[in-house]
Amino acid sequence: MKSVLSELDKIKVLNKSDIANIKNYIHKKYPENHEAENEIILLDAIDKIIYNKLEGLPEDLKGSVKDNVIKNTFDKDKISITLCDIYEACIVEEKIIKDFINELTDLIYLNAKLQITSEDISMHLETLGFKEIDSNVIVEEELNFENEVSIKAPLSYRKNFKKALCITLMAIFIIPLYYVGRGGYFKWQKQSKVENYVIESDKKENTSIKHPNLHLPEYMRYKEINKEKLKEFLNKRESLLAEEPYFSTIVSVSEEFNLNPIVLFSITGQEQSFVPKSHKNANKIANNPFNVFHSWMEYNTDINDAARIASRTVINLSQNRPKDEDPFLWVGRKYAEDKNWGKGTRAVFEELIEYIE
């Protein structure tokens, strides 16, 4: 098992250089954003990179494992995260050790092509003096950020600590979060878990208050649409986006960001022809049909994450638009390298509006 751990430690998940590259890309993509807004996008991207390495684990455990990875990185003062860090974060999860060791071996094979058995892991745990985790550990619900967080803390507590841990990770990689703390400019918002199932925001506040988007024309802001007609349009094109979780998630994210859902669907039409099911990579493309962060091949995330980034992009790139400038052409200046992106997206938007109304 020692040799396996050594190999896992050689497989990089994320390091300082990766984060610097992502940060530079975000600042280039959103030059007019406040620094705090770009840091949030950066944190979300890092969160997703780690999460994508947890394929094979039960969905309800991925979040806490990811948080353990981040905390362990901080504790060890590391400057990179490897697959060995992910393995070590998994073996402190009582439920994984008791019920999902086979899934852990699958995760190792999927990411490293290393064959190990559940017996190998059990023997390794014995050498570490593994003992039953006390399920009755009591942790106060309200703790100061400076207090030590037990990796045995209840999952509900760890979820509340998710964003704070991400900030800690940024500090490790020497990425400034100075603006985040100034003047209470930005408050962390509780987000739904970003899995490939339908995401419904639990925020009850009026989206027009949180995202007034007054710089956008009214027809680009959120409004109720004829969902059945839109699905009919997509189905005629054999679009995978007519199915779940894609359809409802795009609509839900549009509402959260106060954008007309047709705007986001139009971008998928321009970028990926609405993701036809016949495409051999349809399931992967549908994770990022907006081609945020260059393309679906380079940033294969999930539909919730991609839709949120696309929404922020449209909103931010629409800033400072001259009154006589078409909003799609204005956004297209920086959204894509294709000079005809704005015209194409506008044409798709008009086609969709005409069909559903």
Short mmCIF file of C-alpha atoms in Angstrom, two decimals:
data_model
loop_
_atom_site.label_atom_id
_atom_site.label_comp_id
_atom_site.label_asym_id
_atom_site.label_seq_id
_atom_site.Cartn_x
_atom_site.Cartn_y
_atom_site.Cartn_z
CA MET A 1 0.00 0.00 0.00
CA LYS A 2 2.95 2.29 0.59
CA SER A 3 3.84 2.18 -3.09
CA VAL A 4 0.23 2.95 -4.02
CA LEU A 5 0.20 6.01 -1.77
CA SER A 6 3.48 7.12 -3.29
CA GLU A 7 1.97 6.90 -6.78
CA LEU A 8 -1.16 8.74 -5.68
CA ASP A 9 0.98 11.53 -4.27
CA LYS A 10 2.53 12.01 -7.72
CA ILE A 11 -0.85 12.67 -9.36
CA LYS A 12 -1.65 16.35 -9.11
CA VAL A 13 -5.18 17.60 -8.62
CA LEU A 14 -4.45 21.28 -8.09
CA ASN A 15 -1.41 23.44 -7.38
CA LYS A 16 -0.40 27.06 -7.06
CA SER A 17 0.32 27.42 -10.78
CA ASP A 18 -3.11 26.08 -11.73
CA ILE A 19 -4.85 28.56 -9.47
CA ALA A 20 -2.77 31.44 -10.82
CA ASN A 21 -3.74 30.49 -14.38
CA ILE A 22 -7.44 30.28 -13.49
CA LYS A 23 -7.25 33.61 -11.70
CA ASN A 24 -5.59 35.30 -14.68
CA TYR A 25 -8.22 33.90 -17.01
CA ILE A 26 -11.05 35.14 -14.78
CA HIS A 27 -9.59 38.65 -14.58
CA LYS A 28 -9.22 38.70 -18.35
CA LYS A 29 -12.77 37.45 -18.83
CA TYR A 30 -14.34 39.81 -16.29
CA PRO A 31 -12.12 42.92 -16.30
CA GLU A 32 -14.85 45.17 -14.93
CA ASN A 33 -15.73 42.94 -11.98
CA HIS A 34 -15.02 44.01 -8.43
CA GLU A 35 -12.08 42.01 -7.07
CA ALA A 36 -14.35 40.22 -4.61
CA GLU A 37 -16.63 38.98 -7.39
CA ASN A 38 -13.73 37.45 -9.29
CA GLU A 39 -12.44 35.79 -6.14
CA ILE A 40 -15.82 34.12 -5.68
CA ILE A 41 -15.71 32.78 -9.23
CA LEU A 42 -12.21 31.52 -8.51
CA LEU A 43 -13.31 29.78 -5.33
CA ASP A 44 -16.18 28.11 -7.15
CA ALA A 45 -13.83 26.86 -9.87
CA ILE A 46 -11.41 25.39 -7.33
CA ASP A 47 -14.30 23.81 -5.47
CA LYS A 48 -15.43 22.13 -8.67
CA ILE A 49 -11.97 20.85 -9.66
CA ILE A 50 -11.65 18.98 -6.38
CA TYR A 51 -15.21 17.75 -6.54
CA ASN A 52 -14.73 16.28 -10.03
CA LYS A 53 -12.03 13.97 -8.66
CA LEU A 54 -14.53 12.37 -6.28
CA GLU A 55 -16.47 10.48 -8.93
CA GLY A 56 -17.55 7.09 -7.64
CA LEU A 57 -18.27 8.20 -4.08
CA PRO A 58 -21.85 8.51 -2.81
CA GLU A 59 -23.28 11.90 -3.66
CA ASP A 60 -24.12 12.72 -0.04
CA LEU A 61 -20.48 12.28 1.04
CA LYS A 62 -18.63 14.18 -1.64
CA GLY A 63 -19.08 17.57 -0.01
CA SER A 64 -17.61 16.59 3.33
CA VAL A 65 -14.70 14.74 1.68
CA LYS A 66 -13.93 17.85 -0.35
CA ASP A 67 -13.94 19.96 2.80
CA ASN A 68 -11.58 17.47 4.48
CA VAL A 69 -9.18 17.74 1.53
CA ILE A 70 -9.05 21.50 1.93
CA LYS A 71 -8.66 21.40 5.70
CA ASN A 72 -5.89 18.78 5.54
CA THR A 73 -4.04 20.87 2.97
CA PHE A 74 -4.14 23.80 5.38
CA ASP A 75 -3.04 21.72 8.37
CA LYS A 76 -0.04 20.32 6.50
CA ASP A 77 0.92 23.68 4.99
CA LYS A 78 1.00 22.09 1.53
CA ILE A 79 1.19 24.06 -1.73
CA SER A 80 -0.57 21.43 -3.84
CA ILE A 81 -3.33 18.86 -3.66
CA THR A 82 -2.78 15.32 -4.93
CA LEU A 83 -4.85 12.16 -5.18
CA CYS A 84 -3.16 10.99 -2.01
CA ASP A 85 -4.74 13.93 -0.21
CA ILE A 86 -8.13 12.86 -1.51
CA TYR A 87 -7.57 9.29 -0.33
CA GLU A 88 -6.53 10.50 3.13
CA ALA A 89 -9.61 12.69 3.33
CA CYS A 90 -11.80 9.71 2.45
CA ILE A 91 -10.48 7.35 5.09
CA VAL A 92 -11.49 9.67 7.93
CA GLU A 93 -15.11 9.44 6.80
CA GLU A 94 -16.76 6.81 8.98
CA LYS A 95 -19.49 6.01 6.46
CA ILE A 96 -17.00 5.45 3.62
CA ILE A 97 -14.91 3.07 5.70
CA LYS A 98 -17.92 1.14 6.92
CA ASP A 99 -20.05 0.99 3.80
CA PHE A 100 -18.21 2.29 0.74
CA ILE A 101 -14.67 0.92 0.64
CA ASN A 102 -15.34 -0.65 -2.75
CA GLU A 103 -16.36 2.76 -4.09
CA LEU A 104 -13.10 4.16 -2.74
CA THR A 105 -11.11 1.51 -4.60
CA ASP A 106 -13.08 2.41 -7.74
CA LEU A 107 -12.20 6.06 -7.26
CA ILE A 108 -8.50 5.21 -7.06
CA TYR A 109 -8.67 3.09 -10.20
CA LEU A 110 -10.69 5.70 -12.09
CA ASN A 111 -8.22 8.49 -11.36
CA ALA A 112 -4.91 6.62 -11.16
CA LYS A 113 -5.49 3.24 -12.88
CA LEU A 114 -4.12 1.53 -9.78
CA GLN A 115 -5.64 -1.78 -8.71
CA ILE A 116 -6.16 -2.13 -4.96
CA THR A 117 -8.66 -4.07 -2.93
CA SER A 118 -10.81 -3.28 0.04
CA GLU A 119 -8.54 -5.59 2.04
CA ASP A 120 -5.55 -3.42 1.11
CA ILE A 121 -7.32 -0.36 2.49
CA SER A 122 -8.40 -2.20 5.65
CA MET A 123 -4.84 -3.32 6.30
CA HIS A 124 -3.60 0.21 5.75
CA LEU A 125 -6.12 1.52 8.26
CA GLU A 126 -4.93 -1.03 10.82
CA THR A 127 -1.34 0.17 10.43
CA LEU A 128 -2.58 3.67 11.16
CA GLY A 129 -4.26 2.47 14.33
CA PHE A 130 -7.69 3.22 12.92
CA LYS A 131 -10.45 3.21 15.51
CA GLU A 132 -14.18 3.67 15.35
CA ILE A 133 -15.13 7.31 14.96
CA ASP A 134 -17.20 8.50 17.88
CA SER A 135 -20.56 9.38 16.37
CA ASN A 136 -21.52 11.23 19.55
CA VAL A 137 -18.89 13.90 19.20
CA ILE A 138 -20.56 17.16 20.10
CA VAL A 139 -19.59 20.26 18.23
CA GLU A 140 -20.95 23.71 18.94
CA GLU A 141 -23.02 25.07 16.07
CA GLU A 142 -21.51 28.52 16.31
CA LEU A 143 -17.70 28.58 16.37
CA ASN A 144 -15.26 31.35 15.69
CA PHE A 145 -13.30 30.89 12.44
CA GLU A 146 -10.09 30.66 14.42
CA ASN A 147 -11.26 27.61 16.40
CA GLU A 148 -9.98 24.21 15.35
CA VAL A 149 -12.50 22.22 13.33
CA SER A 150 -12.61 18.49 14.00
CA ILE A 151 -12.72 16.28 10.94
CA LYS A 152 -15.20 14.22 12.96
CA ALA A 153 -17.65 17.13 13.19
CA PRO A 154 -21.17 16.50 11.97
CA LEU A 155 -21.74 16.97 8.25
CA SER A 156 -24.16 19.84 8.86
CA TYR A 157 -21.40 21.77 10.61
CA ARG A 158 -18.88 21.05 7.88
CA LYS A 159 -21.30 22.33 5.26
CA ASN A 160 -21.59 25.60 7.13
CA PHE A 161 -17.81 25.83 7.12
CA LYS A 162 -17.42 25.12 3.41
CA LYS A 163 -16.71 28.65 2.20
CA ALA A 164 -14.47 29.52 5.13
CA LEU A 165 -12.31 26.54 4.27
CA CYS A 166 -12.10 27.70 0.67
CA ILE A 167 -10.80 31.06 1.87
CA THR A 168 -8.16 29.22 3.87
CA LEU A 169 -7.10 27.36 0.74
CA MET A 170 -6.70 30.64 -1.08
CA ALA A 171 -4.46 31.90 1.69
CA ILE A 172 -2.25 28.83 1.26
CA PHE A 173 -1.79 29.60 -2.40
CA ILE A 174 -1.08 33.28 -1.63
CA ILE A 175 -4.12 34.58 -3.47
CA PRO A 176 -5.32 37.84 -1.88
CA LEU A 177 -8.83 38.09 -0.54
CA TYR A 178 -8.30 41.57 0.81
CA TYR A 179 -11.36 43.00 -0.88
CA VAL A 180 -13.63 40.28 0.39
CA GLY A 181 -13.16 41.48 3.93
CA ARG A 182 -13.44 45.20 3.28
CA GLY A 183 -16.57 46.98 4.32
CA GLY A 184 -18.69 43.85 4.25
CA TYR A 185 -18.79 44.19 0.45
CA PHE A 186 -19.65 40.58 -0.16
CA LYS A 187 -21.47 38.13 2.05
CA TRP A 188 -21.16 34.43 1.44
CA GLN A 189 -24.39 33.02 0.13
CA LYS A 190 -25.52 29.49 0.94
CA GLN A 191 -25.55 27.59 -2.33
CA SER A 192 -27.26 24.42 -3.42
CA LYS A 193 -24.97 21.44 -3.88
CA VAL A 194 -23.63 21.38 -7.41
CA GLU A 195 -24.43 17.88 -8.58
CA ASN A 196 -25.87 16.76 -11.89
CA TYR A 197 -29.44 16.82 -10.73
CA VAL A 198 -31.99 19.60 -10.91
CA ILE A 199 -30.89 22.58 -8.86
CA GLU A 200 -33.59 24.68 -7.26
CA SER A 201 -32.28 27.70 -5.39
CA ASP A 202 -33.40 27.94 -1.76
CA LYS A 203 -33.18 31.72 -1.86
CA LYS A 204 -36.55 33.34 -1.34
CA GLU A 205 -35.50 36.93 -1.90
CA ASN A 206 -36.70 38.77 -4.96
CA THR A 207 -34.19 38.26 -7.76
CA SER A 208 -34.81 41.76 -9.07
CA ILE A 209 -33.48 43.10 -5.76
CA LYS A 210 -30.37 40.94 -5.64
CA HIS A 211 -29.65 41.25 -9.38
CA PRO A 212 -31.54 44.31 -10.64
CA ASN A 213 -29.56 44.23 -13.93
CA LEU A 214 -30.79 47.70 -14.81
CA HIS A 215 -28.04 47.93 -17.41
CA LEU A 216 -29.76 45.14 -19.37
CA PRO A 217 -32.79 45.78 -21.60
CA GLU A 218 -36.01 44.58 -20.02
CA TYR A 219 -36.42 41.72 -22.49
CA MET A 220 -33.16 40.20 -21.24
CA ARG A 221 -34.23 40.17 -17.59
CA TYR A 222 -36.07 37.28 -16.02
CA LYS A 223 -39.68 36.60 -16.88
CA GLU A 224 -41.88 33.54 -16.97
CA ILE A 225 -41.69 31.70 -20.27
CA ASN A 226 -43.71 29.00 -21.97
CA LYS A 227 -41.62 26.04 -20.84
CA GLU A 228 -43.64 23.49 -22.78
CA LYS A 229 -43.14 25.36 -26.05
CA LEU A 230 -39.44 25.74 -25.30
CA LYS A 231 -39.12 22.01 -24.63
CA GLU A 232 -41.00 21.36 -27.85
CA PHE A 233 -38.50 23.53 -29.74
CA LEU A 234 -35.56 21.71 -28.16
CA ASN A 235 -37.04 18.26 -28.74
CA LYS A 236 -37.50 19.01 -32.44
CA ARG A 237 -33.75 19.48 -32.53
CA GLU A 238 -33.19 16.34 -30.45
CA SER A 239 -31.53 18.48 -27.82
CA LEU A 240 -30.28 16.85 -24.63
CA LEU A 241 -31.03 20.15 -22.88
CA ALA A 242 -34.76 19.41 -23.05
CA GLU A 243 -34.15 16.70 -20.45
CA GLU A 244 -33.34 16.87 -16.76
CA PRO A 245 -31.30 18.04 -14.98
CA TYR A 246 -30.37 20.43 -17.76
CA PHE A 247 -33.65 22.13 -18.62
CA SER A 248 -34.92 22.96 -15.13
CA THR A 249 -31.48 23.89 -13.85
CA ILE A 250 -30.93 26.45 -16.60
CA VAL A 251 -34.36 27.95 -15.92
CA SER A 252 -33.73 28.03 -12.15
CA VAL A 253 -30.31 29.67 -12.50
CA SER A 254 -31.78 32.21 -14.91
CA GLU A 255 -34.36 33.17 -12.31
CA GLU A 256 -31.71 33.43 -9.60
CA PHE A 257 -29.63 35.82 -11.70
CA ASN A 258 -32.62 37.73 -13.10
CA LEU A 259 -31.93 36.74 -16.69
CA ASN A 260 -34.44 35.71 -19.30
CA PRO A 261 -33.95 31.92 -19.63
CA ILE A 262 -34.03 32.34 -23.39
CA VAL A 263 -30.75 34.26 -23.16
CA LEU A 264 -28.94 31.24 -21.71
CA PHE A 265 -30.62 28.78 -24.05
CA SER A 266 -29.66 31.03 -26.98
CA ILE A 267 -26.02 30.84 -25.95
CA THR A 268 -26.22 27.04 -25.92
CA GLY A 269 -27.69 27.19 -29.41
CA GLN A 270 -24.89 29.40 -30.68
CA GLU A 271 -22.13 27.51 -28.88
CA GLN A 272 -23.26 23.89 -29.19
CA SER A 273 -26.38 23.79 -31.42
CA PHE A 274 -28.42 22.97 -28.28
CA VAL A 275 -26.34 19.78 -27.71
CA PRO A 276 -27.91 17.22 -30.06
CA LYS A 277 -28.25 13.79 -28.48
CA SER A 278 -26.63 12.23 -31.53
CA HIS A 279 -23.27 13.79 -30.70
CA LYS A 280 -20.92 11.17 -29.29
CA ASN A 281 -19.91 13.51 -26.45
CA ALA A 282 -23.40 14.89 -25.78
CA ASN A 283 -23.39 13.96 -22.08
CA LYS A 284 -20.11 15.78 -21.53
CA ILE A 285 -21.01 18.81 -23.64
CA ALA A 286 -24.28 19.19 -21.73
CA ASN A 287 -22.26 19.79 -18.56
CA ASN A 288 -20.95 23.03 -20.07
CA PRO A 289 -22.97 23.92 -23.20
CA PHE A 290 -21.99 27.59 -22.77
CA ASN A 291 -18.28 26.80 -23.21
CA VAL A 292 -17.32 28.82 -20.14
CA PHE A 293 -13.60 28.79 -19.35
CA HIS A 294 -12.75 28.23 -23.03
CA SER A 295 -14.74 25.06 -23.76
CA TRP A 296 -16.54 22.03 -22.38
CA MET A 297 -13.40 19.98 -23.04
CA GLU A 298 -11.19 22.15 -20.86
CA TYR A 299 -13.78 22.83 -18.16
CA ASN A 300 -16.13 19.89 -17.85
CA THR A 301 -18.14 20.76 -14.80
CA ASP A 302 -21.92 20.37 -14.32
CA ILE A 303 -24.85 22.31 -15.72
CA ASN A 304 -25.51 24.27 -12.53
CA ASP A 305 -21.95 25.53 -12.24
CA ALA A 306 -21.67 26.33 -15.96
CA ALA A 307 -25.03 28.14 -16.05
CA ARG A 308 -24.06 30.28 -13.05
CA ILE A 309 -20.75 31.27 -14.63
CA ALA A 310 -22.45 32.01 -17.97
CA SER A 311 -25.01 34.18 -16.16
CA ARG A 312 -22.32 36.17 -14.38
CA THR A 313 -20.49 36.55 -17.67
CA VAL A 314 -23.51 37.97 -19.50
CA ILE A 315 -24.33 40.34 -16.65
CA ASN A 316 -20.79 41.63 -16.24
CA LEU A 317 -19.90 41.89 -19.91
CA SER A 318 -23.08 43.91 -20.44
CA GLN A 319 -21.75 46.71 -18.23
CA ASN A 320 -21.06 50.12 -19.80
CA ARG A 321 -22.94 49.28 -22.99
CA PRO A 322 -23.70 52.35 -25.09
CA LYS A 323 -27.43 52.93 -25.45
CA ASP A 324 -27.38 52.41 -29.21
CA GLU A 325 -25.32 49.20 -29.03
CA ASP A 326 -27.02 45.82 -29.40
CA PRO A 327 -26.55 43.93 -26.09
CA PHE A 328 -25.69 40.65 -27.77
CA LEU A 329 -23.04 42.29 -29.94
CA TRP A 330 -21.66 44.07 -26.87
CA VAL A 331 -21.37 40.86 -24.86
CA GLY A 332 -19.97 39.03 -27.88
CA ARG A 333 -16.93 41.31 -28.01
CA LYS A 334 -15.41 39.39 -25.11
CA TYR A 335 -17.53 36.27 -24.66
CA ALA A 336 -16.03 34.48 -27.67
CA GLU A 337 -13.26 34.84 -30.22
CA ASP A 338 -15.80 34.44 -33.01
CA LYS A 339 -16.56 37.96 -34.26
CA ASN A 340 -20.01 36.81 -35.36
CA TRP A 341 -20.93 35.41 -31.95
CA GLY A 342 -23.20 38.34 -31.08
CA LYS A 343 -25.08 38.22 -34.37
CA GLY A 344 -25.50 34.45 -34.15
CA THR A 345 -26.72 34.50 -30.56
CA ARG A 346 -29.13 37.34 -31.31
CA ALA A 347 -30.55 35.34 -34.23
CA VAL A 348 -31.04 32.27 -32.04
CA PHE A 349 -32.68 34.41 -29.35
CA GLU A 350 -35.16 35.89 -31.84
CA GLU A 351 -35.94 32.47 -33.28
CA LEU A 352 -36.70 31.08 -29.81
CA ILE A 353 -38.82 34.07 -28.80
CA GLU A 354 -40.86 33.82 -31.99
CA TYR A 355 -41.45 30.10 -31.44
CA ILE A 356 -42.53 30.17 -27.80
CA GLU A 357 -44.71 33.30 -27.88
#
